[in-house]
Coordinates of C-alpha atoms and ligand atoms in Angstrom, one line a residue:
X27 CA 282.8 82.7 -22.1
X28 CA 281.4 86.3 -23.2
X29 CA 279.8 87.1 -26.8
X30 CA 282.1 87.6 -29.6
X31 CA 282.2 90.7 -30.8
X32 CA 282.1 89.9 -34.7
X33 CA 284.8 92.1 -36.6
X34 CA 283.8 89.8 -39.9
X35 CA 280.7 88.5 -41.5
X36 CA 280.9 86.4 -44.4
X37 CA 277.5 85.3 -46.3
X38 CA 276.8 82.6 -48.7
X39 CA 274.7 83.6 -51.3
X40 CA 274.3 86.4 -52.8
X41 CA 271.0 86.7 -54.1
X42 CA 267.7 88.3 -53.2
X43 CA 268.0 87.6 -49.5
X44 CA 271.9 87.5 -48.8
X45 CA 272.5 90.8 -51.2
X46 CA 270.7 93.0 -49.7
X47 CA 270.6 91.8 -46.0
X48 CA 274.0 91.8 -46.1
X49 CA 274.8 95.2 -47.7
X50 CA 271.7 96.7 -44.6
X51 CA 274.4 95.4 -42.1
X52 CA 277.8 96.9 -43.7
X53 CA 275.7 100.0 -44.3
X54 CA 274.7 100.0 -40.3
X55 CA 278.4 98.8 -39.4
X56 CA 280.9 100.2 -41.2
X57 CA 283.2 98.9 -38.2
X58 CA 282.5 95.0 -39.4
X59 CA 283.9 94.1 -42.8
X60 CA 281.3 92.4 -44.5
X61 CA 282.2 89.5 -47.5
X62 CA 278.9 88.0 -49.5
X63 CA 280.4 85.3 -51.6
X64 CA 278.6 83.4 -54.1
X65 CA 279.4 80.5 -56.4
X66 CA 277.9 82.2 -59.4
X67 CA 280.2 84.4 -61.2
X68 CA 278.0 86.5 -63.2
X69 CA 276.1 87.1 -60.1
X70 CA 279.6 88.4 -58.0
X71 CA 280.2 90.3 -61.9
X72 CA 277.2 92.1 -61.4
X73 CA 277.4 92.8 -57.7
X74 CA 280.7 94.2 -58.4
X75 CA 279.9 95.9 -61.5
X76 CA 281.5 99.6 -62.1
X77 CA 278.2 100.9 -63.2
X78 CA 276.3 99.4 -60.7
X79 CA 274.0 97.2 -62.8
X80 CA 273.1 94.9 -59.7
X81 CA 272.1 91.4 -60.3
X82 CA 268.6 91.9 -58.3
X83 CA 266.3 95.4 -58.6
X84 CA 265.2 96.4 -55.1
X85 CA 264.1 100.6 -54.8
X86 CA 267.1 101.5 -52.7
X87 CA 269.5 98.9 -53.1
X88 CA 271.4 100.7 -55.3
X89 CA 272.2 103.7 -52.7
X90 CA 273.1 101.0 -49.9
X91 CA 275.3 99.3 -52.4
X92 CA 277.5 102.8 -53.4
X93 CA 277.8 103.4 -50.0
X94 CA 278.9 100.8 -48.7
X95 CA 280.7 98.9 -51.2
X96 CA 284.6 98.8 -51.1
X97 CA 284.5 100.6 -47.9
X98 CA 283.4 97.5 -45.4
X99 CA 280.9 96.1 -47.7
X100 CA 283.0 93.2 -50.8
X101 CA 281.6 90.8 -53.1
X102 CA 283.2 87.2 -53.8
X103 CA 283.2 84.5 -55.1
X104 CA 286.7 83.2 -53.2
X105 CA 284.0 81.1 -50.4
X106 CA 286.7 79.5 -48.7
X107 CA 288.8 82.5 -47.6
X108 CA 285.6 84.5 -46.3
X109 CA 284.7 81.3 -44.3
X110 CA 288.0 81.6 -43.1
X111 CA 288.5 85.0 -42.3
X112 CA 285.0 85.4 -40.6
X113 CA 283.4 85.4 -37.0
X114 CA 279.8 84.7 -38.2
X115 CA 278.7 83.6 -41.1
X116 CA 275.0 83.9 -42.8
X117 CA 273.8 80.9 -44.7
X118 CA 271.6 82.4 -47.2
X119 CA 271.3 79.9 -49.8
X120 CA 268.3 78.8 -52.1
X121 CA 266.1 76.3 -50.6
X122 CA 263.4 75.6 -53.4
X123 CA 261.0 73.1 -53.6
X124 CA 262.5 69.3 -54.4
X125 CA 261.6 68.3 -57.8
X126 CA 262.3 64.5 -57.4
X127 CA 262.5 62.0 -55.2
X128 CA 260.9 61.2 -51.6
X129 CA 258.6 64.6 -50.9
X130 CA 259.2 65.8 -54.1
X131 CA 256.9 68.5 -55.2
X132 CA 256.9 69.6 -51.4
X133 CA 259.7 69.2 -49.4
X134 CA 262.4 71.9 -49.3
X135 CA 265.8 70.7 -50.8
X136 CA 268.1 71.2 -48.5
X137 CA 271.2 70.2 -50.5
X138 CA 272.5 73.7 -51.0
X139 CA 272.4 74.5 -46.9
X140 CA 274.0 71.3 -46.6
X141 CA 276.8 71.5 -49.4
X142 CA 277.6 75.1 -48.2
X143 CA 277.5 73.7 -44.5
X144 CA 279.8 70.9 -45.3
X145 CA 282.3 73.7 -46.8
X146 CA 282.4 75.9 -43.9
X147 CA 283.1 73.2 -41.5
X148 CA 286.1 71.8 -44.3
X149 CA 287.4 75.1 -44.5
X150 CA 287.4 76.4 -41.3
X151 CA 290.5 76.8 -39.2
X152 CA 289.0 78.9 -35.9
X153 CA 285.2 78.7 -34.2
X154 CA 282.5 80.3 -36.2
X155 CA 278.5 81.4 -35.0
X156 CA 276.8 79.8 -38.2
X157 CA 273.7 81.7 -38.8
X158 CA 271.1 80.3 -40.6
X159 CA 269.6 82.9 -43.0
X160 CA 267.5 80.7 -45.4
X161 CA 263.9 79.3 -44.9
X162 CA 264.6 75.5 -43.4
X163 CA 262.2 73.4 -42.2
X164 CA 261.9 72.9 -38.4
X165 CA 264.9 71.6 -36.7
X166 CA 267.5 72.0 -39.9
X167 CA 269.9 74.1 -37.4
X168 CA 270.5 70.1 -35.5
X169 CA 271.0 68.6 -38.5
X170 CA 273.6 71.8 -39.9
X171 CA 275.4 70.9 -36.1
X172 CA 275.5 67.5 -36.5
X173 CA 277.8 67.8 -39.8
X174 CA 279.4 70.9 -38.8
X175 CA 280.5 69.2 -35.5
X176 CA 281.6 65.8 -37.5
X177 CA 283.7 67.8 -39.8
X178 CA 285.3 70.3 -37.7
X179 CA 289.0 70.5 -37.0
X180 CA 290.2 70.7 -33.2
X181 CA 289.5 73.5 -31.3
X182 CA 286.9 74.9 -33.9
X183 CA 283.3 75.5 -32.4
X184 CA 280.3 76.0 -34.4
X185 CA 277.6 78.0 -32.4
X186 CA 274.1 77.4 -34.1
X187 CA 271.6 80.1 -34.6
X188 CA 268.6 80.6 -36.8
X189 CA 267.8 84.3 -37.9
X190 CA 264.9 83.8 -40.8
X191 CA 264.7 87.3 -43.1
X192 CA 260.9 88.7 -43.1
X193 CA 261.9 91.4 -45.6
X194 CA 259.5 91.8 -48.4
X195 CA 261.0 92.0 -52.5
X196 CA 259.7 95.5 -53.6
X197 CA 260.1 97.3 -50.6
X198 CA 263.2 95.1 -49.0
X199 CA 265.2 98.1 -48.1
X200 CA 263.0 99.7 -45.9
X201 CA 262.2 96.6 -44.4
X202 CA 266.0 95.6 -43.7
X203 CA 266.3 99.4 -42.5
X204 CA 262.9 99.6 -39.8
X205 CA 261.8 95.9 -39.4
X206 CA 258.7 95.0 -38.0
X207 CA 261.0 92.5 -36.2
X208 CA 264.1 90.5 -35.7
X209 CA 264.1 86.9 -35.2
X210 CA 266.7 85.8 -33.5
X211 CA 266.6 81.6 -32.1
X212 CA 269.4 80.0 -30.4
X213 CA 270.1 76.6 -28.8
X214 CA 269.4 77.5 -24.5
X215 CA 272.8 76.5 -23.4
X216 CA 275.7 78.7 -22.2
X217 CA 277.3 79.5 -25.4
X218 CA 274.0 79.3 -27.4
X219 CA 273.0 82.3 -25.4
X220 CA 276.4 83.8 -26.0
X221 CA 276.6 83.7 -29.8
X222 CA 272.6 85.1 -29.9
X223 CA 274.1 87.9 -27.9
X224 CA 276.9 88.6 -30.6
X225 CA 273.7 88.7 -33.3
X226 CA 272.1 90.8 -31.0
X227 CA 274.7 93.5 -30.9
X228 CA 275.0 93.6 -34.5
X229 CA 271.4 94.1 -34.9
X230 CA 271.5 96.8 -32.1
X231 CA 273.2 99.2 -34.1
X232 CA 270.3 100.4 -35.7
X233 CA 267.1 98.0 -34.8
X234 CA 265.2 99.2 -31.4
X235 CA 265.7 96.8 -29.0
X236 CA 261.9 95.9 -28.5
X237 CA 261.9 95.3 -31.9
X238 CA 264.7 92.3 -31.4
X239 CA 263.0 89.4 -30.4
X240 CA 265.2 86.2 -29.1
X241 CA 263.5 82.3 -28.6
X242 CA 264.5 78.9 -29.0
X243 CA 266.1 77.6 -32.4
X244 CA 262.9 75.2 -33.5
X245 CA 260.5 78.1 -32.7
X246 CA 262.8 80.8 -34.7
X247 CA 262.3 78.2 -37.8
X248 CA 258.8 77.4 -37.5
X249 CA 258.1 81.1 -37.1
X250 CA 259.3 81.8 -40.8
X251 CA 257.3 79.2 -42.1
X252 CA 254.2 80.1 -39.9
X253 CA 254.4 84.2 -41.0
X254 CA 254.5 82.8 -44.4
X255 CA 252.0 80.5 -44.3
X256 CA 249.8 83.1 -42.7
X257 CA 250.0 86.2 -44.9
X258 CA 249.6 83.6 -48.1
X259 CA 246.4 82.2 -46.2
X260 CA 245.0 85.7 -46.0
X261 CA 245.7 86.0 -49.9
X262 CA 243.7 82.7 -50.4
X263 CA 241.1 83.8 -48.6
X264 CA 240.6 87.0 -49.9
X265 CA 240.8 85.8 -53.5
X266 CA 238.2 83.2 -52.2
X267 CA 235.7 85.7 -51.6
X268 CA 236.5 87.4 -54.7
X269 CA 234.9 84.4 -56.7
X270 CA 231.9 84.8 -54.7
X271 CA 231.9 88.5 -55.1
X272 CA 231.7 87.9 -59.1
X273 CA 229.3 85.7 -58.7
X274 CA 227.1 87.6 -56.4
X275 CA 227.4 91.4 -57.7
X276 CA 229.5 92.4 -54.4
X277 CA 232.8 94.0 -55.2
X278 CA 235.9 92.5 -53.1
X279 CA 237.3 95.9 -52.5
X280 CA 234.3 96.9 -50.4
X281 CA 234.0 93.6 -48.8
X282 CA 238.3 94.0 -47.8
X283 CA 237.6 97.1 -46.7
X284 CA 234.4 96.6 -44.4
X285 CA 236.3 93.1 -43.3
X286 CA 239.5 94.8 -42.5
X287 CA 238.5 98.1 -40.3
X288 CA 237.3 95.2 -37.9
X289 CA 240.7 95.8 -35.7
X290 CA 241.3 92.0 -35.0
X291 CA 241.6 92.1 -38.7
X292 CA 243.4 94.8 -40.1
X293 CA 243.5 96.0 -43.4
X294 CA 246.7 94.8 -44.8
X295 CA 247.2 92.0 -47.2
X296 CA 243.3 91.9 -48.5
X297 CA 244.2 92.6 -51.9
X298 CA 242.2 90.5 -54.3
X299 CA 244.2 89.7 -57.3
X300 CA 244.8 86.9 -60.0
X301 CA 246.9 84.7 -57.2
X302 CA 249.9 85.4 -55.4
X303 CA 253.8 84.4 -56.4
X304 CA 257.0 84.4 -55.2
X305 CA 259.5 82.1 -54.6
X306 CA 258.4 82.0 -50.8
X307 CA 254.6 81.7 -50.0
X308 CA 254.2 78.4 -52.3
X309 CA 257.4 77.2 -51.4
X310 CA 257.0 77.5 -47.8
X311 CA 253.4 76.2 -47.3
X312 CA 254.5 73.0 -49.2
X313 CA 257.1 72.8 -46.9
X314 CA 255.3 73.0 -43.8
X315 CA 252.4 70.1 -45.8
X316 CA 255.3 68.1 -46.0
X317 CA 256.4 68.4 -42.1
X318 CA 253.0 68.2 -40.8
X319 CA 253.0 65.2 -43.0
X320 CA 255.9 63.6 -41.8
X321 CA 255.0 64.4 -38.3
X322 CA 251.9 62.0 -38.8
X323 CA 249.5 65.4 -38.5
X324 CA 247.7 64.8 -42.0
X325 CA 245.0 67.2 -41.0
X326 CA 246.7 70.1 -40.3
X327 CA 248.4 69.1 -43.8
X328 CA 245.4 69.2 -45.8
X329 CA 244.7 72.5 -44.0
X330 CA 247.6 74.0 -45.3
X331 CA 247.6 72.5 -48.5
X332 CA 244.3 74.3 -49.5
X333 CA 245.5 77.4 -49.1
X334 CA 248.2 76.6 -52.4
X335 CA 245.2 74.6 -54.2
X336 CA 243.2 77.8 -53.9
X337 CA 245.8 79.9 -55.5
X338 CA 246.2 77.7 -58.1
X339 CA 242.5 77.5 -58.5
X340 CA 242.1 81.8 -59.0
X341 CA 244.8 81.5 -61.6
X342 CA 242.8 79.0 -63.4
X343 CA 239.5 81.0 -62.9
X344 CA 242.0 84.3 -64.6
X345 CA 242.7 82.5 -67.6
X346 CA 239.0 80.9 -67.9
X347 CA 237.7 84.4 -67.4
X348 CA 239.1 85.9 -70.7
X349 CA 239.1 82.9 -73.0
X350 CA 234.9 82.8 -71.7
X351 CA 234.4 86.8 -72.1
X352 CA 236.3 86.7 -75.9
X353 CA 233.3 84.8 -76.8
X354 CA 234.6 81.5 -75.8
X355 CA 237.5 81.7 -78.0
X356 CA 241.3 83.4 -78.3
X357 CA 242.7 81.4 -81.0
X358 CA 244.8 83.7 -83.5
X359 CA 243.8 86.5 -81.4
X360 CA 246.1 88.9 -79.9
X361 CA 246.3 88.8 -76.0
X362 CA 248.5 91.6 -75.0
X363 CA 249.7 91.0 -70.8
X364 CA 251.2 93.6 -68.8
X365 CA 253.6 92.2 -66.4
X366 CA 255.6 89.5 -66.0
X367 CA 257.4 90.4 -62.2
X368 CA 255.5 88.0 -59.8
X369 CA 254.3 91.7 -58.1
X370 CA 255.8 95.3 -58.7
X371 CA 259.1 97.1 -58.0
X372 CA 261.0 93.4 -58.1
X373 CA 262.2 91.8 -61.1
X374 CA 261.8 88.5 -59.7
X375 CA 259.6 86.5 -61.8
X376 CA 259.7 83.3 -59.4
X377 CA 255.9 81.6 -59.8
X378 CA 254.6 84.7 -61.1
X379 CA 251.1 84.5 -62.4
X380 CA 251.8 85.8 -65.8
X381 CA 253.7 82.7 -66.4
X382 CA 250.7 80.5 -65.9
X383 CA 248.2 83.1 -67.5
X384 CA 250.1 83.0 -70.6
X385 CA 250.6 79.0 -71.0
X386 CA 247.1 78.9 -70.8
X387 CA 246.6 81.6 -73.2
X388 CA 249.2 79.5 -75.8
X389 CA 247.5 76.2 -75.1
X390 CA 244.1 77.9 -76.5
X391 CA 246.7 79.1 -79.7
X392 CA 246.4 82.8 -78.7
X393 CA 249.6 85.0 -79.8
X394 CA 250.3 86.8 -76.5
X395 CA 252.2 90.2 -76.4
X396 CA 254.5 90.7 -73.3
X397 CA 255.4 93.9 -71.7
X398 CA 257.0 94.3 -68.0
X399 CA 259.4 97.5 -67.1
X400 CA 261.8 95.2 -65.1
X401 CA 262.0 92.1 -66.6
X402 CA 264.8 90.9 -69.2
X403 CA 263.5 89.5 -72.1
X404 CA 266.2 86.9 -71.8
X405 CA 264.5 85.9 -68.5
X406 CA 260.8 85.9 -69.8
X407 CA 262.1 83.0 -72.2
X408 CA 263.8 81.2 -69.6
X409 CA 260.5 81.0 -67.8
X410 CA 258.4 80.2 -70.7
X411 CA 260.7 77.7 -72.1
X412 CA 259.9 75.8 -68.2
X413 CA 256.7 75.7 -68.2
X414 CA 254.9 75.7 -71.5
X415 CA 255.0 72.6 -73.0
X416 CA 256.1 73.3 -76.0
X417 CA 259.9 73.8 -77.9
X418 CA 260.9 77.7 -77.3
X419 CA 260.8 77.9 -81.1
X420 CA 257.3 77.1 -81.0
X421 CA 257.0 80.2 -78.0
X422 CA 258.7 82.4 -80.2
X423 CA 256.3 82.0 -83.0
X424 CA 253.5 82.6 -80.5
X425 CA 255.1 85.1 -77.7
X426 CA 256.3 88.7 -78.8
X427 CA 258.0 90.4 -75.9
X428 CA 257.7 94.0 -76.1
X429 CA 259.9 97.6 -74.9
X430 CA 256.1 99.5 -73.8
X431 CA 253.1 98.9 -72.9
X432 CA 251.9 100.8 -76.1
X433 CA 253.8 98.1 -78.5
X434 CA 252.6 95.2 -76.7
X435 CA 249.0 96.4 -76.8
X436 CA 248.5 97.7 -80.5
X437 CA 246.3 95.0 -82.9
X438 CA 245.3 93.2 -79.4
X439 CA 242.1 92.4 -78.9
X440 CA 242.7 92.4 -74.9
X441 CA 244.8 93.6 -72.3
X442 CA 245.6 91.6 -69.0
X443 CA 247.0 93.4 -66.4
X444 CA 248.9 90.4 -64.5
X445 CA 251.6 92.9 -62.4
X446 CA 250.3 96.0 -60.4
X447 CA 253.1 98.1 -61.8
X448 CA 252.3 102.2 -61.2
X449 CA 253.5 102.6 -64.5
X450 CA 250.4 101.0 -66.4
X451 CA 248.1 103.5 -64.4
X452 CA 249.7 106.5 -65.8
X453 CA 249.8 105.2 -69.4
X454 CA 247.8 106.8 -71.5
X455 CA 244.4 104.4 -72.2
X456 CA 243.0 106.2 -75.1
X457 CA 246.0 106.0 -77.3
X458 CA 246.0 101.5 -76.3
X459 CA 242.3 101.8 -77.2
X460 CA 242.6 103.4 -80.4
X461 CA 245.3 101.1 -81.3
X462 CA 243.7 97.8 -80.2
X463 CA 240.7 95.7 -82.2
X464 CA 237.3 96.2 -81.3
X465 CA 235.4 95.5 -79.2
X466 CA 238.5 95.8 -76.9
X467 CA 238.4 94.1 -73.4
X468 CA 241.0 95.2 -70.1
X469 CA 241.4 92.2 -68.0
X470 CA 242.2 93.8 -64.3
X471 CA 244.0 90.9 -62.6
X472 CA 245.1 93.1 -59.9
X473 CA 242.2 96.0 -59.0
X474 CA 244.4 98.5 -60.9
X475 CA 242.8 100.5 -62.7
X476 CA 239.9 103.1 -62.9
X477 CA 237.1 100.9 -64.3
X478 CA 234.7 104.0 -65.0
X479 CA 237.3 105.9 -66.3
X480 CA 238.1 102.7 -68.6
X481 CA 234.7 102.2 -69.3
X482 CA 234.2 106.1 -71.0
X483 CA 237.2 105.6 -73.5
X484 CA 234.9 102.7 -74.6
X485 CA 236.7 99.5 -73.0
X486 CA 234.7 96.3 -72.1
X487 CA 236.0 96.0 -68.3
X488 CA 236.8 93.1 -66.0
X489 CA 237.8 93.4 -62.5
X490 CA 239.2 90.2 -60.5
X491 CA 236.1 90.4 -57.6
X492 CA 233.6 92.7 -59.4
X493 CA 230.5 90.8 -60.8
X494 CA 229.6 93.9 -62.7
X495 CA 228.5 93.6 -66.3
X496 CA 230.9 94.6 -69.3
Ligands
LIG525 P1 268.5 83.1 -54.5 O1 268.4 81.9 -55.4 O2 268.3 84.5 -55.1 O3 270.0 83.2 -53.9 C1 270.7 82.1 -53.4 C2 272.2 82.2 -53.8 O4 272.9 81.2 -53.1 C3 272.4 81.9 -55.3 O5 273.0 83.0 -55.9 C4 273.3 80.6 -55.3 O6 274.2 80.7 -56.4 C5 274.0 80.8 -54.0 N1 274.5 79.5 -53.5 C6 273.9 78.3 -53.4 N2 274.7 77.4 -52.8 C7 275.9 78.1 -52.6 C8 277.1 77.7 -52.0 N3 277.3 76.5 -51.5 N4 278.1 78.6 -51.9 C9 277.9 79.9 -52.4 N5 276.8 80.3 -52.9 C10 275.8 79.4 -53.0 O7 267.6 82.9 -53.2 P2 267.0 84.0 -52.3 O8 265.7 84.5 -52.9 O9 268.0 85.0 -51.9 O10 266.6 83.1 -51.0 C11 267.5 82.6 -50.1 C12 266.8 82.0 -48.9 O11 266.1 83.0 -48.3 C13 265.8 80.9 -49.3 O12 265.8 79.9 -48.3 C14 264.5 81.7 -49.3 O13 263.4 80.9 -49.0 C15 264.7 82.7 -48.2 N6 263.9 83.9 -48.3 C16 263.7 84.5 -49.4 C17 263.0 85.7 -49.5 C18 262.7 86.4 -50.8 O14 261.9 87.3 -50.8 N7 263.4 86.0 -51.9 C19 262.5 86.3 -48.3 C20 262.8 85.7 -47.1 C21 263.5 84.5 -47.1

């Protein structure tokens, strides 16, 4: 047996992951024909859109997508005759946290991976290298065998590899274009090595080779989780320190800065800020609590588990923060919050902090004001509707969503900034303060903004990690 040199990728799901990843390799290999199918119409619609209204903003996307699109690069929602038609096929399907049943709350569902596995092997009519593209808890790819070889029709072989995506929302285009790394795990046998070579040579056509990094299947899955787990840890403890940093007088930028020239440090990912979000760093350590649970390891659970109670925690401390500084109470006052994305340049609103900042804020009876340059309006609903406890009448009565930063900030009586978008540094400050009740408070959840400069235009300041006085 040699590799398979892949003439045709299909891959399932085309969201945040799928989308782009995908489009990166028809952009790279105009000689494969690439199909990313998708069970959701409107999201194949807007894919395929004639205007190119994408489904997900990503800086970039949109340049990968013209290029590529209708040349080598097709959107789908016909799963069954991409499965078919392909060599390899990316499973990149949602894999959020379980919301009932045994390890609900932490374990990862894995019905979508195993519906969309249970379709290729149905479909399939030749072998296939099944790539697992999602974030799976260790040893998923034996289980994805298991059915795949159960189900398959003579003479169809499923080779098994695992190829977690690192990319980054916000900046996922230059991370699909100069990766730190590709993670590549197969099975050790024969043709496990083969069909790793096939992903290899894909990969090769514009990713250094040192920068391709082939190991075993169960380390290739626990990697993803690990990286994960990791950068979120850093987050935690960062925003740790930043409670002691108010408390003290010290100021967290100083402190990340001093901490992170230490080379076996390094600077990145010290930003203090109201807690991270995502659909991947929560998601991910719950899913590794859960396995070190089930593999009778509760200490290394508890471990991990602290670093999501922490996060939780620093939101809490946000909200506490302004209801205590607007003299203990916001009821009927105007809380104007600047951001809804769960971090800038994404629209992706998946556990962002704004979301818990403002069901706080409505559970003290605060009207909140909502501005964010990405975000539909139909989406900030949706969220809200999820998680505050209340009828979306209610919200309505409560939340005013808003086209500028300007709109959302006139009559308030403070400003959060929840989402480090560039944008609300350039705004203009002195028109907001002029518009807003007095005394009138910025709330910098995300070490913005130019306190002093802030502070001269005659706003009461407070910095996440600064114990300096208002
Ligand atoms: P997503 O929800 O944006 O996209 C998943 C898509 O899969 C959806 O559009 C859904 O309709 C589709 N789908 C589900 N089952 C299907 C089926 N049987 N057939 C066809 N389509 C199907 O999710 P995402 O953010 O792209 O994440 C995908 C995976 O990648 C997850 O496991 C996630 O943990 C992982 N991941 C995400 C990121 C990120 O930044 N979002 C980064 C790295 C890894």
């Amino acid at each position: 047996m040699a590799p398979v040199t892949v003439k045709k990728i299909c891959c399932i799901g085309a969201g945040y992951v799928g989308g782009p990843t995908c489009a990166v390799i028809a952009l790279k290999c105009p000689h494969i024909i690439v199909t990313i199918v998708d069970l959701n119409q409107t999201r194949i619609d807007a894919w395929n859109s004639p205007d190119f209204r994408l489904p997900i903003y990503e800086p970039g996307l949109d340049e990968v997508v013209r290029e590529a699109r209708g040349r080598n690069l097709f959107f789908s929602t016909d799963v069954d005759t991409a499965i078919q038609e392909a060599d390899l096929i990316f499973v990149s399907v949602n894999t959020p946290t379980k919301k009932s049943g045994v390890g609900a709350g932490f374990a990862a569902d894995l019905n979508y991976v195993e519906l969309a596995t249970r379709r290729i092997a149905a479909v399939a009519t030749t072998s296939k290298i099944v790539v697992e593209k999602s974030t799976v808890p260790c040893r998923t790819a034996e289980s994805m065998q298991i059915i795949l070889e159960a189900n398959s029709k003579p003479n169809c072989r499923f080779d098994i590899l695992s190829n977690p995506e690192f990319l980054a929302e916000g900046t996922a285009i230059g991370d699909l274009l100069a990766p730190d790394r590709v993670l590549i795990g197969s099975l050790q046998s024969a043709e496990g090595k083969d069909a790793c070579q096939s992903l290899v040579d894909i990969y090769s056509n514009w990713v250094p080779a040192d920068r391709i990094l082939t190991v075993g299947v169960w380390s290739s899955e626990l990697s993803k989780l690990a990286a994960n787990a990791m950068l979120a840890q850093r987050i935690s403890s960062i925003n740790a320190l930043s409670a002691i940093c108010e408390a003290t007088g010290a100021n967290i930028d100083e402190v990340a800065n001093a901490v992170g020239m230490d080379s076996r440090i390094g600077p990145k990912f010290l930003k203090a800020s109201v807690g991270f979000g995502g659909s991947c760093f929560q998601k991910d350590i719950l899913n590794l609590v859960y396995l070190s649970e089930s593999l009778h390891l509760p200490q290394v659970a508890a471990y991990w588990r602290q670093v999501v109670e922490m996060n939780e925690w620093q939101k809490k401390r946000f909200s506490k923060t302004v209801v205590d500084t607007l003299f203990n109470t916001i009821t009927g006052k105007r809380i104007a919050v600047l951001g809804f994305a769960f971090k800038a340049d994404t629209g992706d609103t998946r556990e962002s902090a704004s979301i818990s900042l403002i069901r706080d804020f409505l559970a003290e009876r605060a009207t909140v004001s909502v501005y964010d340059p990405q975000v539909e309006h139909e989406q900030i609903w949706a969220d809200l509707d999820d998680v505050v406890p209340k009828s979306l009448d209610e919200i309505q009565k409560q939340v005013t969503l808003c086209s500028s930063a300007f709109e959302a900030c006139e009559g308030a009586e403070a400003v959060v900034v929840a989402t480090e978008w560039k944008e609300f540094l350039e705004i203009d400050w002195e028109t907001i303060y002029k518009s807003m009740k007095k005394p009138a408070f910025v709330f910098d959840g995300r070490l913005l903004l130019d306190a002093s400069k802030l502070k001269q235009i005659g706003f009461k300041v407070v910095i996440i990690g600064r114990g300096e006085e208002i």
